[in-house]
């Protein structure tokens, strides 16, 4: 058995079984700094990114793409960066000025924070057996939104999530608080809390942490090596348990015994804790006064000779003055209890007992192989990033290994995520899998160009957004071409812009914004109330009870990391727009706004679609409006509600070019 495992490990380290060596796999190579290629049509080039795109198009004989119209670009830009219609953009501004305005919008963090929450399997409940509520998970969601708004360097963002509790704060408690909340990344996963085998319960949690870390930051399925050598990628079982030792040395749960309870880090500073302690002392003192007064009243009741022993309800027999005094004392105690300072807590992790794990042969915790010193998979060799022999879980060193400029995966994975969200498909289509089973990059040199640019410029994502969006490639139109379809039917080389359906949250937020009902307040605890008017990122994500509209439009599975959402088209999606009372309410509010304008039809279409209707479309809509008005006995308002309802459900609302 051991010979088989060792032999299999050798095969994995040598290659993937199809002749490709691990040392030759593109994703495990050092990130290069390629020069943008030379192209014939220099007039199309806005920056180096365009050179990589156009070089491929020219090599295939595909002509230079056209630019999209101003209204299409404004809509594309606004939904991409803030997930809302372009009503806040100044049409007199240049495209660059519009990009910069949206990048500093607080709603940028909500839009791109939601993308990240998909990747880290965010939810406000545990799921699985007991589905217990994560009462403080929303603090991690707010941390993510703020981090994107601050343009926090991505390497720092990773470090805070993996080891924030271990970072120095230089006496600034706001930094300490932020770092503790960030470690919610490791705590948010589903846990089988009713599992009777406590060893299995803990190892399942560790496996889930390894899995999300591998997919989110490295684009690797590390969890596959738990029970046997990884069948596809060069990760051995020994390396898996070396990594698992880091998380075994970390406390995620206060206790594994039922009812199991996860770690909640205290977010109060020393002054807040002192105030809480003083108030608690006051409560205890007042409670002691109440208890003592009641005991004295009971003794006086017995001394009166009316009773040989205390009756069941002695207070009913106290003299009136005694009852009044006891009532006042209890009111004071209740007031003290109700005014107790509330200390904040957040889900997260803490340092545990340093542990080196043995290999669990076949994943069986009862069958032990050799002890594995804590460490990292050898496929990424970074000598300066190593786990110390003693003291500490090793999470800080793990973060350094993940964010090293010599790590070939981390920067590639995050720039590919940006490209995926901007273009609808990543340069590597399998955004969570850069291993042997993943897709190969369509433009490998461009991927390295972007990754190198990110590292060299401080890991700042807003700068990279701007660089991507200022390209001719990003601003191209969606013109179809039979010739181009023949040469590149899957649009692998990006010769056109493919229309994309908006995600569930953006569909709803867009309708709220167009109707004038959106509540732009940010942050704070979420809700399951479907009538909420805040942005959809503030819905509570209860793993067993997802918001129906969100679920219909492909809300991600929150049990595992989701780098790319499914896109389905079903009759139920159309029906929800037709029959939803929330959509009808929005249509009514929308109608009131446009009826007050000099051109209700034009105003309605412009609000909904970002452009005035063509003469033909305007004539069709006016005809519809006249017909509906007649059916309502000449009343224009319900007819306009019907028109606005139809606009909210139209393809132009639901898709963006």
mmCIF file with all atom_site columns, N, CA and C in Angstrom, residues 141-165:
data_model
loop_
_atom_site.group_PDB
_atom_site.id
_atom_site.type_symbol
_atom_site.label_atom_id
_atom_site.label_alt_id
_atom_site.label_comp_id
_atom_site.label_asym_id
_atom_site.label_entity_id
_atom_site.label_seq_id
_atom_site.pdbx_PDB_ins_code
_atom_site.Cartn_x
_atom_site.Cartn_y
_atom_site.Cartn_z
_atom_site.occupancy
_atom_site.B_iso_or_equiv
_atom_site.pdbx_formal_charge
_atom_site.auth_seq_id
_atom_site.auth_comp_id
_atom_site.auth_asym_id
_atom_site.auth_atom_id
_atom_site.pdbx_PDB_model_num
ATOM 1  N N  . UNK A 1 141 ? -18.519 40.630 5.368  1.00 0.00 ? 141 UNK A N  1
ATOM 2  C CA . UNK A 1 141 ? -19.013 41.219 4.112  1.00 0.00 ? 141 UNK A CA 1
ATOM 3  C C  . UNK A 1 141 ? -18.682 42.701 4.042  1.00 0.00 ? 141 UNK A C  1
ATOM 4  N N  . UNK A 1 142 ? -18.908 43.428 5.129  1.00 0.00 ? 142 UNK A N  1
ATOM 5  C CA . UNK A 1 142 ? -18.590 44.857 5.142  1.00 0.00 ? 142 UNK A CA 1
ATOM 6  C C  . UNK A 1 142 ? -17.088 45.094 5.025  1.00 0.00 ? 142 UNK A C  1
ATOM 7  N N  . UNK A 1 143 ? -16.299 44.236 5.653  1.00 0.00 ? 143 UNK A N  1
ATOM 8  C CA . UNK A 1 143 ? -14.841 44.335 5.517  1.00 0.00 ? 143 UNK A CA 1
ATOM 9  C C  . UNK A 1 143 ? -14.428 44.218 4.054  1.00 0.00 ? 143 UNK A C  1
ATOM 10 N N  . UNK A 1 144 ? -15.026 43.290 3.335  1.00 0.00 ? 144 UNK A N  1
ATOM 11 C CA . UNK A 1 144 ? -14.694 43.092 1.918  1.00 0.00 ? 144 UNK A CA 1
ATOM 12 C C  . UNK A 1 144 ? -15.065 44.330 1.110  1.00 0.00 ? 144 UNK A C  1
ATOM 13 N N  . UNK A 1 145 ? -16.266 44.869 1.325  1.00 0.00 ? 145 UNK A N  1
ATOM 14 C CA . UNK A 1 145 ? -16.710 46.061 0.594  1.00 0.00 ? 145 UNK A CA 1
ATOM 15 C C  . UNK A 1 145 ? -15.758 47.222 0.854  1.00 0.00 ? 145 UNK A C  1
ATOM 16 N N  . UNK A 1 146 ? -15.405 47.435 2.114  1.00 0.00 ? 146 UNK A N  1
ATOM 17 C CA . UNK A 1 146 ? -14.498 48.542 2.460  1.00 0.00 ? 146 UNK A CA 1
ATOM 18 C C  . UNK A 1 146 ? -13.116 48.329 1.854  1.00 0.00 ? 146 UNK A C  1
ATOM 19 N N  . UNK A 1 147 ? -12.647 47.087 1.853  1.00 0.00 ? 147 UNK A N  1
ATOM 20 C CA . UNK A 1 147 ? -11.317 46.798 1.306  1.00 0.00 ? 147 UNK A CA 1
ATOM 21 C C  . UNK A 1 147 ? -11.248 47.133 -0.174 1.00 0.00 ? 147 UNK A C  1
ATOM 22 N N  . UNK A 1 148 ? -12.291 46.796 -0.923 1.00 0.00 ? 148 UNK A N  1
ATOM 23 C CA . UNK A 1 148 ? -12.297 47.137 -2.346 1.00 0.00 ? 148 UNK A CA 1
ATOM 24 C C  . UNK A 1 148 ? -12.397 48.644 -2.540 1.00 0.00 ? 148 UNK A C  1
ATOM 25 N N  . UNK A 1 149 ? -13.208 49.308 -1.728 1.00 0.00 ? 149 UNK A N  1
ATOM 26 C CA . UNK A 1 149 ? -13.310 50.761 -1.864 1.00 0.00 ? 149 UNK A CA 1
ATOM 27 C C  . UNK A 1 149 ? -11.996 51.460 -1.544 1.00 0.00 ? 149 UNK A C  1
ATOM 28 N N  . UNK A 1 150 ? -11.262 50.927 -0.577 1.00 0.00 ? 150 UNK A N  1
ATOM 29 C CA . UNK A 1 150 ? -9.975  51.519 -0.202 1.00 0.00 ? 150 UNK A CA 1
ATOM 30 C C  . UNK A 1 150 ? -8.872  51.185 -1.199 1.00 0.00 ? 150 UNK A C  1
ATOM 31 N N  . UNK A 1 151 ? -9.173  50.314 -2.158 1.00 0.00 ? 151 UNK A N  1
ATOM 32 C CA . UNK A 1 151 ? -8.168  49.792 -3.083 1.00 0.00 ? 151 UNK A CA 1
ATOM 33 C C  . UNK A 1 151 ? -7.009  49.172 -2.306 1.00 0.00 ? 151 UNK A C  1
ATOM 34 N N  . UNK A 1 152 ? -7.371  48.384 -1.311 1.00 0.00 ? 152 UNK A N  1
ATOM 35 C CA . UNK A 1 152 ? -6.364  47.699 -0.503 1.00 0.00 ? 152 UNK A CA 1
ATOM 36 C C  . UNK A 1 152 ? -5.517  46.810 -1.404 1.00 0.00 ? 152 UNK A C  1
ATOM 37 N N  . UNK A 1 153 ? -4.204  46.894 -1.337 1.00 0.00 ? 153 UNK A N  1
ATOM 38 C CA . UNK A 1 153 ? -3.369  46.014 -2.159 1.00 0.00 ? 153 UNK A CA 1
ATOM 39 C C  . UNK A 1 153 ? -3.792  44.554 -1.975 1.00 0.00 ? 153 UNK A C  1
ATOM 40 N N  . UNK A 1 154 ? -3.889  43.826 -3.072 1.00 0.00 ? 154 UNK A N  1
ATOM 41 C CA . UNK A 1 154 ? -4.449  42.482 -3.005 1.00 0.00 ? 154 UNK A CA 1
ATOM 42 C C  . UNK A 1 154 ? -3.593  41.554 -2.160 1.00 0.00 ? 154 UNK A C  1
ATOM 43 N N  . UNK A 1 155 ? -2.278  41.750 -2.129 1.00 0.00 ? 155 UNK A N  1
ATOM 44 C CA . UNK A 1 155 ? -1.442  40.890 -1.279 1.00 0.00 ? 155 UNK A CA 1
ATOM 45 C C  . UNK A 1 155 ? -1.740  41.139 0.195  1.00 0.00 ? 155 UNK A C  1
ATOM 46 N N  . UNK A 1 156 ? -2.007  42.395 0.554  1.00 0.00 ? 156 UNK A N  1
ATOM 47 C CA . UNK A 1 156 ? -2.403  42.702 1.938  1.00 0.00 ? 156 UNK A CA 1
ATOM 48 C C  . UNK A 1 156 ? -3.780  42.115 2.234  1.00 0.00 ? 156 UNK A C  1
ATOM 49 N N  . UNK A 1 157 ? -4.687  42.191 1.286  1.00 0.00 ? 157 UNK A N  1
ATOM 50 C CA . UNK A 1 157 ? -6.046  41.646 1.417  1.00 0.00 ? 157 UNK A CA 1
ATOM 51 C C  . UNK A 1 157 ? -5.975  40.146 1.723  1.00 0.00 ? 157 UNK A C  1
ATOM 52 N N  . UNK A 1 158 ? -5.121  39.425 1.025  1.00 0.00 ? 158 UNK A N  1
ATOM 53 C CA . UNK A 1 158 ? -4.940  37.993 1.287  1.00 0.00 ? 158 UNK A CA 1
ATOM 54 C C  . UNK A 1 158 ? -4.385  37.774 2.683  1.00 0.00 ? 158 UNK A C  1
ATOM 55 N N  . UNK A 1 159 ? -3.354  38.514 3.029  1.00 0.00 ? 159 UNK A N  1
ATOM 56 C CA . UNK A 1 159 ? -2.677  38.319 4.316  1.00 0.00 ? 159 UNK A CA 1
ATOM 57 C C  . UNK A 1 159 ? -3.632  38.545 5.476  1.00 0.00 ? 159 UNK A C  1
ATOM 58 N N  . UNK A 1 160 ? -4.462  39.581 5.397  1.00 0.00 ? 160 UNK A N  1
ATOM 59 C CA . UNK A 1 160 ? -5.411  39.848 6.473  1.00 0.00 ? 160 UNK A CA 1
ATOM 60 C C  . UNK A 1 160 ? -6.403  38.703 6.633  1.00 0.00 ? 160 UNK A C  1
ATOM 61 N N  . UNK A 1 161 ? -6.839  38.120 5.537  1.00 0.00 ? 161 UNK A N  1
ATOM 62 C CA . UNK A 1 161 ? -7.833  37.053 5.623  1.00 0.00 ? 161 UNK A CA 1
ATOM 63 C C  . UNK A 1 161 ? -7.247  35.749 6.153  1.00 0.00 ? 161 UNK A C  1
ATOM 64 N N  . UNK A 1 162 ? -5.996  35.488 5.830  1.00 0.00 ? 162 UNK A N  1
ATOM 65 C CA . UNK A 1 162 ? -5.363  34.242 6.261  1.00 0.00 ? 162 UNK A CA 1
ATOM 66 C C  . UNK A 1 162 ? -4.777  34.374 7.659  1.00 0.00 ? 162 UNK A C  1
ATOM 67 N N  . UNK A 1 163 ? -4.261  35.564 8.000  1.00 0.00 ? 163 UNK A N  1
ATOM 68 C CA . UNK A 1 163 ? -3.524  35.693 9.263  1.00 0.00 ? 163 UNK A CA 1
ATOM 69 C C  . UNK A 1 163 ? -3.687  37.078 9.882  1.00 0.00 ? 163 UNK A C  1
ATOM 70 N N  . UNK A 1 164 ? -4.846  37.698 9.722  1.00 0.00 ? 164 UNK A N  1
ATOM 71 C CA . UNK A 1 164 ? -5.040  39.049 10.244 1.00 0.00 ? 164 UNK A CA 1
ATOM 72 C C  . UNK A 1 164 ? -4.823  39.167 11.734 1.00 0.00 ? 164 UNK A C  1
ATOM 73 N N  . UNK A 1 165 ? -5.200  38.116 12.488 1.00 0.00 ? 165 UNK A N  1
ATOM 74 C CA . UNK A 1 165 ? -5.046  38.159 13.942 1.00 0.00 ? 165 UNK A CA 1
ATOM 75 C C  . UNK A 1 165 ? -3.591  38.155 14.374 1.00 0.00 ? 165 UNK A C  1
#
